[in-house]
Tab-separated table of C-alpha atoms in Angstrom:
chain	number	residue	atom	x	y	z
A	1	MET	CA	-66.824	-47.794	175.131
A	2	LYS	CA	-68.849	-50.585	177.109
A	3	ASN	CA	-68.431	-54.048	177.064
A	4	VAL	CA	-70.674	-57.001	176.990
A	5	LEU	CA	-69.368	-60.239	178.163
A	6	MET	CA	-71.415	-63.207	176.620
A	7	LEU	CA	-71.285	-66.896	177.740
A	8	LEU	CA	-72.978	-69.506	175.981
A	9	LYS	CA	-73.095	-73.244	174.707
A	10	CYS	CA	-74.422	-73.817	171.206
A	11	ASN	CA	-74.218	-76.065	168.369
A	12	GLY	CA	-71.999	-73.921	166.432
A	13	LEU	CA	-71.547	-69.847	166.720
A	14	LYS	CA	-71.595	-69.070	162.935
A	15	TYR	CA	-75.207	-70.736	162.786
A	16	ASP	CA	-76.525	-69.083	165.922
A	17	ASP	CA	-78.763	-66.522	164.452
A	18	ARG	CA	-80.364	-65.346	167.936
A	19	VAL	CA	-76.687	-64.405	169.159
A	20	ARG	CA	-75.708	-62.696	166.116
A	21	LYS	CA	-78.979	-60.311	166.109
A	22	GLU	CA	-78.520	-59.548	169.697
A	23	SER	CA	-74.795	-58.915	169.235
A	24	LEU	CA	-75.313	-56.607	166.199
A	25	SER	CA	-77.927	-54.873	168.141
A	26	LEU	CA	-75.743	-54.093	171.139
A	27	VAL	CA	-73.048	-53.052	168.630
A	28	SER	CA	-75.387	-50.377	167.093
A	29	LYS	CA	-75.859	-49.136	170.685
A	30	GLY	CA	-72.234	-48.657	171.321
A	31	TYR	CA	-71.076	-51.864	172.968
A	32	ASN	CA	-67.864	-54.115	172.341
A	33	ILE	CA	-68.983	-57.673	172.534
A	34	ASP	CA	-66.921	-60.701	173.743
A	35	ILE	CA	-68.337	-64.023	173.374
A	36	HIS	CA	-66.914	-67.262	175.377
A	37	ILE	CA	-68.347	-70.342	173.911
A	38	LEU	CA	-68.710	-74.066	174.144
A	39	GLU	CA	-69.449	-75.504	170.709
A	40	ASN	CA	-70.643	-79.231	170.446
A	41	ALA	CA	-67.565	-79.851	168.215
A	42	ASN	CA	-65.378	-79.239	171.322
A	43	THR	CA	-62.556	-77.228	169.474
A	44	SER	CA	-60.799	-73.993	170.355
A	45	GLY	CA	-60.109	-70.930	168.485
A	46	LYS	CA	-60.828	-67.098	168.566
A	47	GLY	CA	-61.412	-64.247	166.273
A	48	SER	CA	-64.136	-61.832	165.279
A	49	ILE	CA	-67.501	-62.581	164.154
A	50	PHE	CA	-70.683	-60.916	162.752
A	51	ASP	CA	-68.782	-57.520	163.155
A	52	LYS	CA	-65.346	-56.169	163.915
A	53	GLN	CA	-66.836	-55.055	167.600
A	54	VAL	CA	-67.795	-58.714	168.134
A	55	SER	CA	-64.922	-61.046	169.235
A	56	PHE	CA	-65.142	-64.747	170.421
A	57	LYS	CA	-63.188	-67.544	171.986
A	58	LYS	CA	-64.137	-70.985	171.866
A	59	TYR	CA	-62.997	-73.478	174.265
A	60	PHE	CA	-61.658	-77.312	174.142
A	61	LEU	CA	-62.577	-79.210	177.238
A	62	PHE	CA	-60.435	-82.210	178.211
A	63	THR	CA	-63.542	-83.376	180.328
A	64	ARG	CA	-65.709	-83.409	177.199
A	65	TRP	CA	-63.275	-85.096	175.169
A	66	LEU	CA	-63.320	-87.774	178.090
A	67	PHE	CA	-66.831	-88.083	178.871
A	68	SER	CA	-69.422	-87.767	175.867
A	69	GLY	CA	-72.860	-86.135	176.191
A	70	ASN	CA	-74.186	-84.924	179.453
A	71	LYS	CA	-71.898	-87.254	181.821
A	72	LEU	CA	-70.489	-85.459	184.491
A	73	LEU	CA	-71.904	-82.065	183.297
A	74	PHE	CA	-71.013	-80.651	186.719
A	75	ILE	CA	-67.057	-81.570	186.158
A	76	LYS	CA	-67.316	-80.004	182.788
A	77	LEU	CA	-68.818	-76.688	183.903
A	78	VAL	CA	-65.694	-76.349	186.548
A	79	GLU	CA	-63.289	-76.947	183.946
A	80	PHE	CA	-64.851	-74.310	181.907
A	81	PHE	CA	-64.887	-71.767	184.918
A	82	ILE	CA	-61.373	-72.479	185.456
A	83	ARG	CA	-60.582	-71.620	181.749
A	84	LEU	CA	-62.595	-68.718	181.896
A	85	LEU	CA	-61.468	-67.361	185.055
A	86	PRO	CA	-58.816	-64.805	183.812
A	87	THR	CA	-61.449	-63.065	181.632
A	88	LEU	CA	-64.135	-63.281	184.434
A	89	LEU	CA	-61.660	-61.380	186.737
A	90	LYS	CA	-61.787	-58.364	184.528
A	91	ARG	CA	-63.888	-55.431	185.162
A	92	GLN	CA	-67.240	-56.001	182.914
A	93	ASN	CA	-70.026	-53.594	182.412
A	94	VAL	CA	-72.541	-56.352	181.190
A	95	ILE	CA	-72.728	-59.927	181.875
A	96	TRP	CA	-75.132	-61.736	179.256
A	97	LEU	CA	-75.814	-65.476	180.220
A	98	HIS	CA	-77.584	-67.594	177.407
A	99	ASP	CA	-79.273	-70.799	178.347
A	100	PRO	CA	-80.359	-72.287	181.607
A	101	LEU	CA	-77.183	-74.209	182.073
A	102	MET	CA	-75.383	-70.876	183.137
A	103	PHE	CA	-77.203	-70.533	186.359
A	104	VAL	CA	-73.840	-72.211	187.906
A	105	PHE	CA	-72.235	-68.867	186.816
A	106	VAL	CA	-74.811	-66.335	188.760
A	107	PRO	CA	-73.265	-66.646	192.277
A	108	PHE	CA	-69.832	-65.726	191.365
A	109	PHE	CA	-71.024	-62.778	189.183
A	110	VAL	CA	-73.164	-61.640	192.013
A	111	ILE	CA	-70.277	-61.524	194.117
A	112	LEU	CA	-68.294	-59.433	191.469
A	113	LYS	CA	-71.442	-57.022	191.167
A	114	LYS	CA	-70.921	-56.434	194.983
A	115	LEU	CA	-67.373	-56.004	194.436
A	116	LYS	CA	-68.200	-53.269	191.523
A	117	ARG	CA	-66.623	-55.467	189.061
A	118	VAL	CA	-69.887	-56.136	187.219
A	119	GLU	CA	-72.743	-53.396	186.906
A	120	LEU	CA	-75.465	-55.607	185.250
A	121	ILE	CA	-76.281	-59.541	185.214
A	122	ILE	CA	-78.464	-60.557	182.275
A	123	TRP	CA	-79.828	-64.143	181.969
A	124	ASP	CA	-81.095	-64.664	178.511
A	125	GLN	CA	-83.113	-68.127	178.915
A	126	HIS	CA	-84.184	-68.682	175.225
A	127	GLU	CA	-84.519	-72.288	176.200
A	128	LEU	CA	-86.478	-73.992	179.358
A	129	PRO	CA	-84.520	-76.313	181.941
A	130	HIS	CA	-85.299	-79.725	181.799
A	131	ASN	CA	-88.114	-80.974	184.015
A	132	LYS	CA	-85.929	-83.475	185.231
A	133	PHE	CA	-83.675	-80.800	186.476
A	134	LEU	CA	-86.237	-78.904	188.242
A	135	GLU	CA	-87.659	-82.121	189.946
A	136	SER	CA	-84.384	-82.019	192.343
A	137	LYS	CA	-85.230	-79.755	195.309
A	138	VAL	CA	-81.532	-78.783	195.618
A	139	PHE	CA	-80.962	-77.496	192.058
A	140	LYS	CA	-84.348	-75.977	191.977
A	141	SER	CA	-83.569	-73.915	195.067
A	142	ILE	CA	-80.367	-72.826	193.436
A	143	TYR	CA	-82.334	-71.825	190.178
A	144	VAL	CA	-84.714	-69.737	192.040
A	145	TRP	CA	-81.812	-68.082	193.922
A	146	ALA	CA	-80.238	-67.475	190.536
A	147	MET	CA	-83.413	-66.136	189.173
A	148	LYS	CA	-83.748	-63.604	192.073
A	149	HIS	CA	-80.345	-62.139	191.709
A	150	VAL	CA	-79.925	-61.446	188.159
A	151	ASP	CA	-80.928	-58.016	187.111
A	152	VAL	CA	-82.874	-58.878	183.851
A	153	ARG	CA	-84.633	-62.243	182.946
A	154	ILE	CA	-85.094	-62.590	179.375
A	155	HIS	CA	-87.038	-65.401	177.565
A	156	ALA	CA	-87.946	-66.404	174.030
A	157	ASN	CA	-91.821	-66.032	174.318
A	158	GLU	CA	-94.384	-65.419	176.826
A	159	GLU	CA	-95.575	-68.900	176.884
A	160	ARG	CA	-92.186	-70.101	178.063
A	161	ALA	CA	-91.796	-67.306	180.777
A	162	LEU	CA	-94.939	-68.395	182.407
A	163	HIS	CA	-94.456	-71.996	182.081
A	164	LEU	CA	-90.980	-71.624	184.200
A	165	ASN	CA	-92.640	-69.162	186.587
A	166	GLN	CA	-95.175	-72.058	187.159
A	167	LYS	CA	-92.567	-74.859	187.651
A	168	LEU	CA	-90.797	-72.697	189.942
A	169	ASN	CA	-93.908	-71.290	191.933
A	170	GLU	CA	-92.779	-67.768	191.625
A	171	LYS	CA	-93.900	-64.863	189.608
A	172	PHE	CA	-90.604	-63.158	188.382
A	173	SER	CA	-90.814	-60.487	185.955
A	174	PHE	CA	-89.349	-60.824	182.567
A	175	SER	CA	-88.837	-59.341	179.068
A	176	ILE	CA	-89.466	-61.021	175.963
A	177	LEU	CA	-87.065	-61.135	172.860
A	178	ARG	CA	-88.695	-63.175	170.368
A	179	ASN	CA	-86.495	-64.756	167.490
A	180	PHE	CA	-87.969	-62.611	164.616
A	181	VAL	CA	-85.650	-62.119	161.648
A	182	ASP	CA	-83.592	-58.885	161.252
A	183	SER	CA	-83.832	-56.438	158.310
A	184	SER	CA	-80.845	-57.982	156.831
A	185	PHE	CA	-82.664	-61.338	156.400
A	186	ILE	CA	-85.620	-59.689	155.176
A	187	LEU	CA	-83.610	-57.543	152.487
A	188	GLU	CA	-81.314	-60.103	151.528
A	189	LYS	CA	-81.317	-60.906	147.682
A	190	LYS	CA	-82.009	-64.381	146.605
A	191	SER	CA	-79.137	-66.097	144.920
A	192	PRO	CA	-79.249	-69.403	142.695
A	193	LEU	CA	-79.437	-72.765	144.204
A	194	PRO	CA	-76.176	-74.557	144.106
A	195	VAL	CA	-75.873	-76.517	140.700
A	196	PHE	CA	-76.200	-79.913	142.398
A	197	ILE	CA	-79.455	-79.177	143.841
A	198	VAL	CA	-80.702	-77.805	140.586
A	199	GLU	CA	-79.510	-80.844	138.884
A	200	TRP	CA	-81.144	-82.996	141.403
A	201	LEU	CA	-84.448	-80.954	141.307
A	202	ASN	CA	-84.492	-81.373	137.420
A	203	GLY	CA	-87.302	-78.727	136.919
A	204	SER	CA	-89.443	-80.051	139.855
A	205	ASP	CA	-90.959	-78.052	142.693
A	206	PHE	CA	-89.984	-78.925	146.196
A	207	ILE	CA	-90.996	-78.501	149.883
A	208	LEU	CA	-88.505	-77.014	152.262
A	209	LEU	CA	-88.019	-78.697	155.545
A	210	GLN	CA	-85.808	-76.785	157.735
A	211	SER	CA	-85.560	-78.648	160.980
A	212	GLY	CA	-82.944	-81.482	159.908
A	213	ALA	CA	-83.339	-85.413	159.715
A	214	HIS	CA	-83.591	-86.396	163.081
A	215	LYS	CA	-86.213	-88.816	165.069
A	216	GLY	CA	-86.997	-86.158	167.371
A	217	ARG	CA	-88.231	-83.931	164.537
A	218	ASN	CA	-90.542	-86.317	163.330
A	219	PHE	CA	-88.641	-86.795	160.223
A	220	GLU	CA	-89.619	-90.365	159.652
A	221	SER	CA	-93.162	-89.553	159.752
A	222	VAL	CA	-92.258	-86.698	156.820
A	223	VAL	CA	-90.584	-89.580	154.731
A	224	GLU	CA	-93.470	-92.084	155.042
A	225	SER	CA	-95.966	-89.222	153.741
A	226	ILE	CA	-93.829	-87.839	150.892
A	227	CYS	CA	-92.369	-91.544	149.635
A	228	ASN	CA	-95.730	-93.344	149.995
A	229	ASP	CA	-98.473	-90.563	149.424
A	230	ILE	CA	-97.310	-87.073	148.526
A	231	ARG	CA	-94.505	-87.662	146.233
A	232	VAL	CA	-93.115	-84.400	145.751
A	233	LYS	CA	-89.248	-83.446	146.376
A	234	CYS	CA	-88.285	-82.431	149.552
A	235	ILE	CA	-84.873	-80.390	150.286
A	236	VAL	CA	-83.912	-81.115	153.970
A	237	VAL	CA	-81.604	-78.062	155.622
A	238	GLY	CA	-79.968	-78.888	158.749
A	239	GLY	CA	-78.192	-81.657	160.705
A	240	PHE	CA	-78.941	-85.454	160.275
A	241	ASP	CA	-78.026	-88.761	161.844
A	242	GLU	CA	-76.460	-90.917	159.319
A	243	ALA	CA	-77.327	-94.319	160.664
A	244	PHE	CA	-80.971	-93.138	161.039
A	245	ILE	CA	-80.895	-92.150	157.511
A	246	SER	CA	-79.578	-95.250	156.321
A	247	GLU	CA	-82.467	-97.197	158.240
A	248	LEU	CA	-85.051	-95.069	156.234
A	249	LYS	CA	-83.232	-95.649	152.842
A	250	LEU	CA	-83.515	-99.408	153.311
A	251	LYS	CA	-87.121	-98.783	154.236
A	252	HIS	CA	-88.104	-96.626	151.643
A	253	PRO	CA	-86.213	-97.324	148.428
A	254	SER	CA	-87.382	-94.085	147.091
A	255	PHE	CA	-86.043	-91.872	149.598
A	256	ASP	CA	-83.157	-90.596	147.439
A	257	ASP	CA	-85.752	-89.627	144.676
A	258	PHE	CA	-87.876	-87.290	146.957
A	259	PHE	CA	-85.059	-86.185	149.704
A	260	HIS	CA	-81.926	-84.228	149.248
A	261	LEU	CA	-80.178	-83.462	152.697
A	262	VAL	CA	-78.371	-80.207	152.416
A	263	GLY	CA	-76.868	-80.193	155.940
A	264	MET	CA	-76.102	-77.186	157.852
A	265	VAL	CA	-76.538	-73.727	155.663
A	266	PRO	CA	-75.636	-70.102	156.943
A	267	GLN	CA	-78.750	-68.397	158.245
A	268	ILE	CA	-78.381	-65.847	155.521
A	269	ARG	CA	-78.350	-68.359	152.536
A	270	LEU	CA	-81.664	-69.842	153.841
A	271	VAL	CA	-83.245	-67.344	151.744
A	272	ASP	CA	-82.187	-69.090	148.619
A	273	TYR	CA	-84.117	-72.080	149.703
A	274	ILE	CA	-87.036	-70.356	151.251
A	275	ASP	CA	-87.760	-67.992	148.102
A	276	THR	CA	-87.662	-70.847	145.698
A	277	CYS	CA	-89.843	-73.599	147.557
A	278	LEU	CA	-93.676	-74.495	147.393
A	279	LEU	CA	-93.930	-74.198	151.022
A	280	SER	CA	-91.969	-74.406	154.240
A	281	LEU	CA	-92.746	-77.522	156.438
A	282	ILE	CA	-92.023	-76.663	160.155
A	283	LEU	CA	-92.170	-79.636	162.901
A	284	TYR	CA	-91.193	-79.661	166.333
A	285	ASN	CA	-92.286	-82.503	168.766
A	286	ASP	CA	-94.345	-82.102	171.577
A	287	SER	CA	-92.802	-84.575	174.059
A	288	GLU	CA	-91.241	-81.828	176.279
A	289	PRO	CA	-92.096	-77.923	177.084
A	290	ASN	CA	-88.938	-76.288	174.914
A	291	SER	CA	-90.309	-78.325	171.718
A	292	LEU	CA	-94.153	-77.914	172.654
A	293	LEU	CA	-93.702	-73.984	173.276
A	294	CYS	CA	-91.221	-73.562	170.669
A	295	GLU	CA	-90.133	-70.157	169.388
A	296	PRO	CA	-90.257	-70.944	165.737
A	297	ASN	CA	-87.802	-68.693	164.085
A	298	ARG	CA	-88.106	-71.007	161.001
A	299	LEU	CA	-91.881	-69.929	160.856
A	300	TYR	CA	-90.952	-66.084	160.853
A	301	GLN	CA	-88.130	-66.626	158.418
A	302	SER	CA	-90.415	-68.235	155.783
A	303	LEU	CA	-93.287	-65.540	156.289
A	304	SER	CA	-91.026	-62.498	156.279
A	305	ARG	CA	-90.009	-63.849	152.557
A	306	GLY	CA	-93.601	-64.185	151.700
A	307	THR	CA	-93.598	-68.190	151.851
A	308	PRO	CA	-96.649	-70.053	153.213
A	309	VAL	CA	-96.200	-72.576	155.856
A	310	VAL	CA	-97.559	-76.037	157.113
A	311	VAL	CA	-96.790	-76.646	160.770
A	312	GLY	CA	-97.380	-78.677	163.639
A	313	SER	CA	-100.156	-77.833	166.120
A	314	ASN	CA	-97.665	-76.695	168.915
A	315	PRO	CA	-99.604	-73.701	170.132
A	316	THR	CA	-96.781	-71.055	169.400
A	317	MET	CA	-96.930	-71.883	165.831
A	318	ALA	CA	-100.608	-72.765	165.283
A	319	ASN	CA	-102.008	-69.422	167.007
A	320	ILE	CA	-99.853	-67.435	164.422
A	321	VAL	CA	-100.993	-69.537	161.231
A	322	ASN	CA	-104.546	-69.649	162.096
A	323	SER	CA	-104.800	-66.075	162.936
A	324	LEU	CA	-103.116	-64.882	159.764
A	325	ASN	CA	-104.264	-67.660	157.389
A	326	CYS	CA	-100.696	-68.170	156.188
A	327	GLY	CA	-100.857	-71.819	155.840
A	328	VAL	CA	-102.011	-75.124	157.242
A	329	VAL	CA	-101.970	-76.446	160.739
A	330	ILE	CA	-101.284	-80.292	160.827
A	331	ASP	CA	-103.576	-82.295	163.230
A	332	GLY	CA	-100.817	-83.072	165.722
A	333	CYS	CA	-97.175	-82.029	165.869
A	334	GLY	CA	-96.303	-84.311	163.015
A	335	LYS	CA	-95.994	-87.837	164.755
A	336	ASN	CA	-98.622	-89.039	162.116
A	337	SER	CA	-97.712	-89.233	158.593
A	338	LYS	CA	-101.365	-89.377	157.596
A	339	ALA	CA	-101.931	-86.060	159.234
A	340	ILE	CA	-98.993	-84.715	157.483
A	341	SER	CA	-100.438	-85.925	153.945
A	342	GLU	CA	-103.698	-84.497	154.812
A	343	ALA	CA	-102.137	-81.322	156.053
A	344	LEU	CA	-100.252	-81.072	152.626
A	345	ASN	CA	-103.105	-81.961	150.401
A	346	ASN	CA	-105.134	-79.459	152.135
A	347	TYR	CA	-102.331	-76.664	151.371
A	348	PHE	CA	-102.389	-77.877	147.799
A	349	SER	CA	-106.074	-77.295	147.353
A	350	LYS	CA	-105.973	-73.700	148.470
A	351	ASP	CA	-104.100	-70.575	147.483
A	352	PHE	CA	-102.001	-68.693	150.084
A	353	THR	CA	-100.878	-65.318	149.529
A	354	ILE	CA	-98.726	-63.506	152.172
A	355	ASP	CA	-99.272	-59.869	152.088
A	356	ASP	CA	-96.649	-57.115	153.016
A	357	ASN	CA	-98.207	-56.659	156.600
A	358	ILE	CA	-97.513	-60.056	157.456
A	359	LYS	CA	-93.954	-59.943	156.095
A	360	SER	CA	-93.079	-57.188	158.172
A	361	LYS	CA	-94.842	-58.388	161.395
A	362	PHE	CA	-92.049	-60.482	162.564
A	363	SER	CA	-89.281	-57.943	162.556
A	364	TRP	CA	-86.339	-57.889	164.957
A	365	GLU	CA	-85.921	-54.367	164.836
A	366	SER	CA	-89.544	-53.781	165.522
A	367	GLN	CA	-89.460	-55.215	168.923
A	368	ILE	CA	-85.642	-54.336	169.926
A	369	GLN	CA	-86.206	-50.889	171.170
A	370	ALA	CA	-89.300	-51.882	173.376
A	371	PHE	CA	-87.621	-53.641	175.927
A	372	GLU	CA	-87.063	-52.558	179.539
A	373	PHE	CA	-83.749	-54.145	179.751
A	374	LEU	CA	-82.300	-51.962	177.051
A	375	ASP	CA	-83.042	-48.916	179.195
A	376	LYS	CA	-80.932	-50.519	182.037
A	377	LEU	CA	-78.207	-51.004	179.499
A	378	ARG	CA	-78.606	-47.575	178.408
A	379	SER	CA	-78.207	-46.338	182.183
A	380	ILE	CA	-74.724	-47.779	182.554
A	381	LYS	CA	-71.867	-44.970	182.302
């Protein structure tokens, strides 16, 4: 059986729905998946996940313990490389690199490919590199070299792929693997909300906000809109900064009346909230390309379950909502609380229905067979 070695860094593997869907799709095509990961928690561990044919190993890095954030990033990657080396030297059918950060490993795998130790190198850049990074001529030249020497370049949407080509002054070919929802999410049965949520709601309807409670996701504007104007309860799924929330509670004494922060929820259990809410409020900022050109899996999740949305004006969301008439687009990305209030009031004044054609439009399975890179995977003997 053929094997795929995946390398990535993420918040937490069990919450990474894209990696789950990719892994299960590859398993269905006869691959064993071995995921090696750096999680934000910087803990070690190993086991299986998603499927018995998907194994993982996560690494504790001493340098990450010493130096927080993005300090001495190159040194951290060197330690990661050293810890990975015994695995990297084993013969691999497919190397599947996630995220721009992994460009540092491309030269090593190119050498291994020349030595017939690797057959195919895939670079799945579902995020864009930071602009500051590409402003360095040295790093930019290395990045371009890496792009030229991998076999398959995958992006989360065409807008991001074209943006990166423009920044690099290149015309690289690419495949698109959008972060659509898979059949397990579409078909999952709703379970009752947790008792503590039901008690807090006390029979009230609620808005669902899946982007967490962070400054960078315009959460303060949402609080101002709901506490001062809309006055409808809101359940927030995702991470949050406790100090930031404390500030908001001091500023808005009614915060706890209108907001309940659930924290991280397993992707599949989001259906319990999506199916029960009035609408899904989806916001990304527009301060940098990754957010402006977001690949809005939260939008696909809501529409696939028949729940209308209110979204920011980011083009990758606004174009879908306007073309399908499945919700309301805010004037702006959500920085202005008055614009959020206007959009929500606009939503409440209308009746939106999501038909079955829209529900099935964003199915992971509908796209997975169409990509050229899968033909390359099938060609490996």
